[in-house]
Short mmCIF file of C-alpha atoms in Angstrom, two decimals:
data_model
loop_
_atom_site.label_atom_id
_atom_site.label_comp_id
_atom_site.label_asym_id
_atom_site.label_seq_id
_atom_site.Cartn_x
_atom_site.Cartn_y
_atom_site.Cartn_z
CA MET B 1 0.00 0.00 0.00
CA THR B 2 1.23 3.44 -0.82
CA TRP B 3 1.59 6.09 1.79
CA ARG B 4 -1.09 8.81 1.81
CA GLN B 5 -3.25 7.20 -0.83
CA SER B 6 -6.89 8.14 -1.20
CA THR B 7 -9.13 6.57 1.41
CA THR B 8 -12.39 4.72 1.07
CA PRO B 9 -15.40 5.49 3.28
CA GLY B 10 -14.84 2.18 5.10
CA GLN B 11 -11.24 3.11 5.89
CA ARG B 12 -12.37 6.50 7.16
CA ILE B 13 -14.82 4.90 9.57
CA LEU B 14 -12.26 2.31 10.72
CA ALA B 15 -9.75 5.10 11.32
CA CYS B 16 -12.22 6.77 13.72
CA LEU B 17 -12.79 3.73 15.93
CA PRO B 18 -9.45 3.73 17.81
CA TYR B 19 -10.24 7.20 19.14
CA LEU B 20 -12.76 5.51 21.43
CA LEU B 21 -9.79 4.39 23.57
CA PRO B 22 -8.67 7.88 24.70
CA LEU B 23 -12.29 9.07 24.82
CA LEU B 24 -13.26 6.26 27.20
CA GLU B 25 -10.10 6.76 29.26
CA VAL B 26 -10.61 10.50 29.71
CA THR B 27 -14.28 10.01 30.53
CA VAL B 28 -13.52 7.43 33.20
CA ARG B 29 -10.63 9.34 34.79
CA PHE B 30 -11.26 13.07 34.35
CA SER B 31 -14.92 13.81 33.48
CA GLN B 32 -16.44 13.80 36.97
CA PRO B 33 -15.69 17.43 38.01
CA LEU B 34 -16.97 18.99 34.79
CA LEU B 35 -20.01 16.76 34.42
CA SER B 36 -21.01 17.36 38.04
CA GLN B 37 -20.85 21.13 37.46
CA PHE B 38 -22.67 20.94 34.11
CA PRO B 39 -24.89 17.83 34.17
CA PHE B 40 -26.49 18.63 30.80
CA LEU B 41 -23.14 17.84 29.11
CA SER B 42 -23.50 14.21 30.10
CA ILE B 43 -26.13 13.80 27.38
CA PHE B 44 -23.26 13.72 24.85
CA PHE B 45 -21.80 10.67 26.58
CA VAL B 46 -25.03 8.65 26.87
CA PRO B 47 -24.29 6.65 23.67
CA LEU B 48 -20.93 5.68 25.17
CA ALA B 49 -22.41 4.57 28.52
CA PRO B 50 -22.28 0.80 27.85
CA LEU B 51 -18.69 1.04 26.61
CA ILE B 52 -17.68 3.22 29.57
CA GLN B 53 -19.26 0.70 31.96
CA LEU B 54 -17.44 -2.20 30.30
CA TYR B 55 -14.16 -0.29 30.12
CA ALA B 56 -14.30 0.66 33.79
CA SER B 57 -15.41 -2.74 35.06
CA VAL B 58 -13.05 -5.11 33.21
CA PRO B 59 -9.79 -5.18 35.22
CA PHE B 60 -7.23 -5.01 32.43
CA ALA B 61 -9.38 -3.57 29.62
CA PRO B 62 -7.08 -0.59 28.90
CA LEU B 63 -4.00 -2.81 28.69
CA ILE B 64 -5.76 -5.40 26.55
CA ALA B 65 -7.10 -2.76 24.16
CA PHE B 66 -3.67 -1.12 23.96
CA LEU B 67 -1.88 -4.38 23.13
CA LEU B 68 -4.50 -5.49 20.62
CA LEU B 69 -4.33 -2.19 18.78
CA ILE B 70 -0.53 -2.19 18.70
CA PHE B 71 -0.06 -5.75 17.51
CA LEU B 72 -3.14 -6.27 15.33
CA VAL B 73 -3.39 -2.86 13.69
CA VAL B 74 -0.31 -0.66 13.97
CA ARG B 75 2.26 -3.38 13.22
CA ASN B 76 0.18 -4.98 10.45
CA THR B 77 1.45 -3.56 7.15
CA ASN B 78 -1.49 -5.12 5.27
CA ILE B 79 -3.73 -2.47 6.80
CA ALA B 80 -3.86 0.95 5.15
CA HIS B 81 -1.43 3.57 6.45
CA PHE B 82 -4.32 5.92 7.18
CA ILE B 83 -5.88 3.47 9.65
CA ARG B 84 -2.55 2.56 11.24
CA PHE B 85 -1.59 6.23 11.67
CA ASN B 86 -4.89 7.12 13.34
CA THR B 87 -4.64 4.06 15.58
CA MET B 88 -1.12 5.04 16.65
CA GLN B 89 -2.22 8.61 17.27
CA ALA B 90 -5.11 7.39 19.46
CA ILE B 91 -2.67 5.17 21.38
CA LEU B 92 -0.32 8.11 21.93
CA LEU B 93 -3.21 10.23 23.20
CA ASP B 94 -4.00 7.41 25.62
CA ILE B 95 -0.39 7.26 26.78
CA ALA B 96 -0.44 11.03 27.36
CA LEU B 97 -3.60 10.54 29.44
CA PHE B 98 -1.92 7.84 31.49
CA LEU B 99 1.03 10.15 32.18
CA ALA B 100 -1.34 12.98 33.10
CA SER B 101 -3.18 10.72 35.54
CA LEU B 102 0.12 9.76 37.16
CA LEU B 103 1.03 13.44 37.46
CA VAL B 104 -2.30 14.21 39.09
CA ARG B 105 -2.17 11.21 41.41
CA PHE B 106 1.38 11.60 42.70
CA LEU B 107 2.19 15.29 42.41
CA ILE B 108 -1.02 17.30 42.56
CA GLN B 109 -3.34 15.18 44.73
CA PRO B 110 -1.02 15.14 47.77
CA ILE B 111 -1.20 18.95 47.83
CA GLY B 112 -4.92 18.63 48.50
CA ASN B 113 -5.98 21.77 46.65
CA GLN B 114 -9.43 20.81 45.34
CA LEU B 115 -9.70 23.83 43.02
CA LEU B 116 -6.38 22.95 41.38
CA LEU B 117 -7.42 19.31 40.97
CA GLU B 118 -10.76 20.18 39.41
CA THR B 119 -9.23 22.78 37.10
CA LEU B 120 -6.58 20.34 35.92
CA ALA B 121 -9.13 17.55 35.44
CA ASN B 122 -11.42 19.86 33.44
CA THR B 123 -8.53 21.07 31.29
CA ILE B 124 -7.34 17.55 30.54
CA PHE B 125 -10.88 16.36 29.83
CA LEU B 126 -11.74 19.22 27.49
CA GLY B 127 -8.36 19.07 25.75
CA VAL B 128 -8.58 15.36 25.01
CA VAL B 129 -12.23 15.56 23.94
CA ALA B 130 -11.33 18.42 21.58
CA ALA B 131 -8.38 16.44 20.16
CA VAL B 132 -10.56 13.34 19.67
CA VAL B 133 -13.39 15.29 18.02
CA PHE B 134 -10.89 17.04 15.73
CA SER B 135 -9.20 13.75 14.84
CA ILE B 136 -12.49 12.01 14.12
CA ALA B 137 -13.68 14.92 11.97
CA GLN B 138 -10.45 14.92 9.99
CA SER B 139 -10.56 11.14 9.61
CA LEU B 140 -14.11 11.25 8.30
CA ARG B 141 -12.94 13.80 5.74
CA GLY B 142 -10.10 11.47 4.73
CA LEU B 143 -7.40 13.79 6.08
CA TYR B 144 -4.60 13.13 8.51
CA ALA B 145 -5.27 14.93 11.80
CA GLU B 146 -2.20 16.96 12.72
CA ILE B 147 -1.91 17.23 16.50
CA PRO B 148 1.41 18.87 17.42
CA THR B 149 4.05 16.45 18.74
CA ILE B 150 1.63 13.50 18.87
CA SER B 151 1.26 13.34 15.09
CA ASP B 152 5.02 13.56 14.64
CA ALA B 153 5.50 10.64 17.01
CA ALA B 154 2.77 8.68 15.24
CA TYR B 155 4.47 9.25 11.86
CA LEU B 156 7.72 7.96 13.30
CA GLN B 157 6.09 4.78 14.61
CA VAL B 158 4.03 3.95 11.51
CA ARG B 159 6.05 3.17 8.43
#
């Protein structure tokens, strides 16, 4: 397969699916402060409720999803570059979320400043949701979503 070839509608839809991983992760870890302040926003996440429930209840679901995406999609050269790139970008967003949750848990939470915790959680939540929505919109258009630094790392990982 050639790099940056035209994409079919099926490839565009398949390229959007991996973005569920960071969307589920950010919803489980960082959505509570914002959605408790603005409950009407939770209506946007109602379609994801069964997936969020499953993702939060299965013990190693994030790790299993991560490994499956890496080995079955990103490293499989028979799959179109467009799908592999978007999958890698979604994985990198998820890794950034994991690092942010470690930062919050071990550096910010011990301080005990609730306002700082809620502000950081809201910022992370809105930032990741915006990146996911942008990436899905670009994927549906058949374009590569360019997120600074993350896209560069995804290009390096996907040959």
